[in-house]
Amino acid sequence: MADQLTIAVDFDGTCVTHEYPYLGQDIGAAPVLRELANAGYRLILNTMRSGKLEREAEDWFKRNNIPLWAVNCNPEQKKWTKSPKVYAELYIDDSNLGIPLTTNEKSTRPYVDWVRVRELLVKEGYL
Ligand SMILES: [Mg+2]
């Protein structure tokens, strides 16, 4: 069921705490993203990072054994649209309205609460 569905995932504040341009700290994103990838979702890293900083984010996915389908693009959408927006069925981003956020001594800025995001993914039928 999950096959071919795409999920666009932001990086800073979503996969790790906000420490741009540095790499933020672990916030429990990796196991959930791995679970999504293992379930057959195609993950797109959707980040404002570019160049070396983008590659550092890609390396975070590699280190955590999370396969990425694409970075900052949906390779198939050119077939049916000229829109520059990265198309995905689902977006996970700390800037999304309603996304569960949390904070603690790790960060002064709120970041994605992956315990609650996983609960939502189950509740909405993604996992
Ligand atoms: Mg962000």
mmCIF file of C-alpha atoms and ligand atoms in Angstrom:
data_model
loop_
_atom_site.group_PDB
_atom_site.id
_atom_site.type_symbol
_atom_site.label_atom_id
_atom_site.label_comp_id
_atom_site.label_asym_id
_atom_site.label_seq_id
_atom_site.Cartn_x
_atom_site.Cartn_y
_atom_site.Cartn_z
ATOM 1 C CA MET A 1 0.000 0.000 0.000
ATOM 2 C CA ALA A 2 2.804 2.367 0.893
ATOM 3 C CA ASP A 3 4.605 1.574 -2.359
ATOM 4 C CA GLN A 4 5.313 4.623 -4.465
ATOM 5 C CA LEU A 5 3.832 7.129 -2.037
ATOM 6 C CA THR A 6 6.263 9.957 -1.456
ATOM 7 C CA ILE A 7 6.960 11.716 1.809
ATOM 8 C CA ALA A 8 8.937 14.958 1.791
ATOM 9 C CA VAL A 9 10.948 15.470 4.950
ATOM 10 C CA ASP A 10 12.508 18.734 6.082
ATOM 11 C CA PHE A 11 15.862 18.535 7.874
ATOM 12 C CA ASP A 12 16.628 21.271 10.417
ATOM 13 C CA GLY A 13 14.172 21.156 13.302
ATOM 14 C CA THR A 14 12.613 18.043 11.780
ATOM 15 C CA CYS A 15 15.285 15.327 11.591
ATOM 16 C CA VAL A 16 17.537 17.026 14.149
ATOM 17 C CA THR A 17 17.450 20.065 16.436
ATOM 18 C CA HIS A 18 17.912 23.508 14.902
ATOM 19 C CA GLU A 19 21.633 24.177 14.760
ATOM 20 C CA TYR A 20 22.011 25.279 11.160
ATOM 21 C CA PRO A 21 24.604 25.507 9.628
ATOM 22 C CA TYR A 22 25.811 22.809 12.022
ATOM 23 C CA LEU A 23 24.257 19.386 12.336
ATOM 24 C CA GLY A 24 21.655 19.345 15.088
ATOM 25 C CA GLN A 25 21.221 16.705 17.738
ATOM 26 C CA ASP A 26 19.269 13.469 17.627
ATOM 27 C CA ILE A 27 15.545 13.858 18.321
ATOM 28 C CA GLY A 28 14.364 10.326 17.543
ATOM 29 C CA ALA A 29 13.567 10.886 13.869
ATOM 30 C CA ALA A 30 15.755 8.110 12.458
ATOM 31 C CA PRO A 31 13.808 5.030 13.661
ATOM 32 C CA VAL A 32 10.512 6.455 12.409
ATOM 33 C CA LEU A 33 11.957 7.476 9.032
ATOM 34 C CA ARG A 34 13.555 4.021 8.688
ATOM 35 C CA GLU A 35 10.202 2.451 9.475
ATOM 36 C CA LEU A 36 8.566 4.552 6.739
ATOM 37 C CA ALA A 37 11.275 3.626 4.220
ATOM 38 C CA ASN A 38 10.999 -0.051 5.165
ATOM 39 C CA ALA A 39 7.236 0.176 4.674
ATOM 40 C CA GLY A 40 7.885 1.204 1.058
ATOM 41 C CA TYR A 41 7.529 4.987 1.156
ATOM 42 C CA ARG A 42 9.829 7.030 -1.050
ATOM 43 C CA LEU A 43 11.490 9.668 1.084
ATOM 44 C CA ILE A 44 12.474 13.024 -0.354
ATOM 45 C CA LEU A 45 14.820 15.202 1.652
ATOM 46 C CA ASN A 46 13.235 18.633 1.278
ATOM 47 C CA THR A 47 15.619 21.182 2.754
ATOM 48 C CA MET A 48 16.810 24.761 2.317
ATOM 49 C CA ARG A 49 20.344 23.393 2.771
ATOM 50 C CA SER A 50 22.459 23.467 -0.373
ATOM 51 C CA GLY A 51 25.962 22.452 -1.442
ATOM 52 C CA LYS A 52 28.152 21.085 1.347
ATOM 53 C CA LEU A 53 25.476 21.640 3.985
ATOM 54 C CA GLU A 54 22.972 19.667 1.926
ATOM 55 C CA ARG A 55 25.455 16.823 1.583
ATOM 56 C CA GLU A 56 25.916 16.792 5.368
ATOM 57 C CA ALA A 57 22.170 16.289 5.702
ATOM 58 C CA GLU A 58 22.282 13.486 3.095
ATOM 59 C CA ASP A 59 25.133 11.886 5.065
ATOM 60 C CA TRP A 60 22.921 11.934 8.164
ATOM 61 C CA PHE A 61 20.415 9.771 6.253
ATOM 62 C CA LYS A 62 23.213 7.424 5.094
ATOM 63 C CA ARG A 63 24.630 7.065 8.608
ATOM 64 C CA ASN A 64 21.184 6.203 9.879
ATOM 65 C CA ASN A 65 20.532 3.675 7.096
ATOM 66 C CA ILE A 66 17.559 5.595 5.764
ATOM 67 C CA PRO A 67 17.327 5.351 1.960
ATOM 68 C CA LEU A 68 16.494 8.620 0.216
ATOM 69 C CA TRP A 69 14.622 8.528 -3.066
ATOM 70 C CA ALA A 70 15.568 12.109 -3.968
ATOM 71 C CA VAL A 71 16.830 15.412 -2.604
ATOM 72 C CA ASN A 72 14.958 18.680 -3.124
ATOM 73 C CA CYS A 73 13.049 17.309 -6.088
ATOM 74 C CA ASN A 74 10.512 14.721 -7.117
ATOM 75 C CA PRO A 75 12.223 13.076 -10.108
ATOM 76 C CA GLU A 76 8.886 12.089 -11.669
ATOM 77 C CA GLN A 77 6.889 15.294 -11.513
ATOM 78 C CA LYS A 78 8.433 16.845 -14.635
ATOM 79 C CA LYS A 79 6.297 14.367 -16.581
ATOM 80 C CA TRP A 80 3.115 16.114 -15.517
ATOM 81 C CA THR A 81 3.908 19.590 -14.172
ATOM 82 C CA LYS A 82 6.233 22.546 -14.614
ATOM 83 C CA SER A 83 5.678 23.572 -11.013
ATOM 84 C CA PRO A 84 8.872 24.060 -8.948
ATOM 85 C CA LYS A 85 7.135 22.878 -5.777
ATOM 86 C CA VAL A 86 8.426 19.488 -4.660
ATOM 87 C CA TYR A 87 5.448 17.167 -4.960
ATOM 88 C CA ALA A 88 4.787 14.637 -2.218
ATOM 89 C CA GLU A 89 1.737 12.951 -0.761
ATOM 90 C CA LEU A 90 2.844 13.953 2.728
ATOM 91 C CA TYR A 91 5.168 16.622 4.124
ATOM 92 C CA ILE A 92 6.848 16.365 7.488
ATOM 93 C CA ASP A 93 8.274 19.742 8.462
ATOM 94 C CA ASP A 94 8.635 21.566 11.763
ATOM 95 C CA SER A 95 7.059 24.588 10.042
ATOM 96 C CA ASN A 96 3.860 22.726 9.153
ATOM 97 C CA LEU A 97 0.741 24.026 10.859
ATOM 98 C CA GLY A 98 -0.321 21.499 13.474
ATOM 99 C CA ILE A 99 2.840 19.404 13.520
ATOM 100 C CA PRO A 100 3.549 18.179 17.057
ATOM 101 C CA LEU A 101 6.564 20.027 18.419
ATOM 102 C CA THR A 102 8.555 19.694 21.578
ATOM 103 C CA THR A 103 11.550 21.302 23.171
ATOM 104 C CA ASN A 104 13.929 20.680 26.039
ATOM 105 C CA GLU A 105 17.444 21.529 27.131
ATOM 106 C CA LYS A 106 18.726 20.264 23.744
ATOM 107 C CA SER A 107 17.341 23.253 21.918
ATOM 108 C CA THR A 108 15.908 26.706 22.512
ATOM 109 C CA ARG A 109 13.758 26.313 19.383
ATOM 110 C CA PRO A 110 10.953 23.774 19.166
ATOM 111 C CA TYR A 111 11.560 20.726 16.999
ATOM 112 C CA VAL A 112 9.427 17.835 15.750
ATOM 113 C CA ASP A 113 8.076 15.498 18.419
ATOM 114 C CA TRP A 114 8.608 12.123 16.747
ATOM 115 C CA VAL A 115 6.751 10.130 19.390
ATOM 116 C CA ARG A 116 3.592 12.073 18.584
ATOM 117 C CA VAL A 117 4.319 12.158 14.835
ATOM 118 C CA ARG A 118 4.600 8.361 14.814
ATOM 119 C CA GLU A 119 1.282 8.142 16.666
ATOM 120 C CA LEU A 120 -0.260 10.375 13.982
ATOM 121 C CA LEU A 121 1.232 8.252 11.183
ATOM 122 C CA VAL A 122 -0.392 5.179 12.728
ATOM 123 C CA LYS A 123 -3.693 6.963 13.379
ATOM 124 C CA GLU A 124 -3.837 8.256 9.781
ATOM 125 C CA GLY A 125 -2.995 4.837 8.356
ATOM 126 C CA TYR A 126 0.503 5.546 7.055
ATOM 127 C CA LEU A 127 2.068 2.982 9.396
HETATM 128 MG MG MG B 1 12.914 23.193 9.433
#
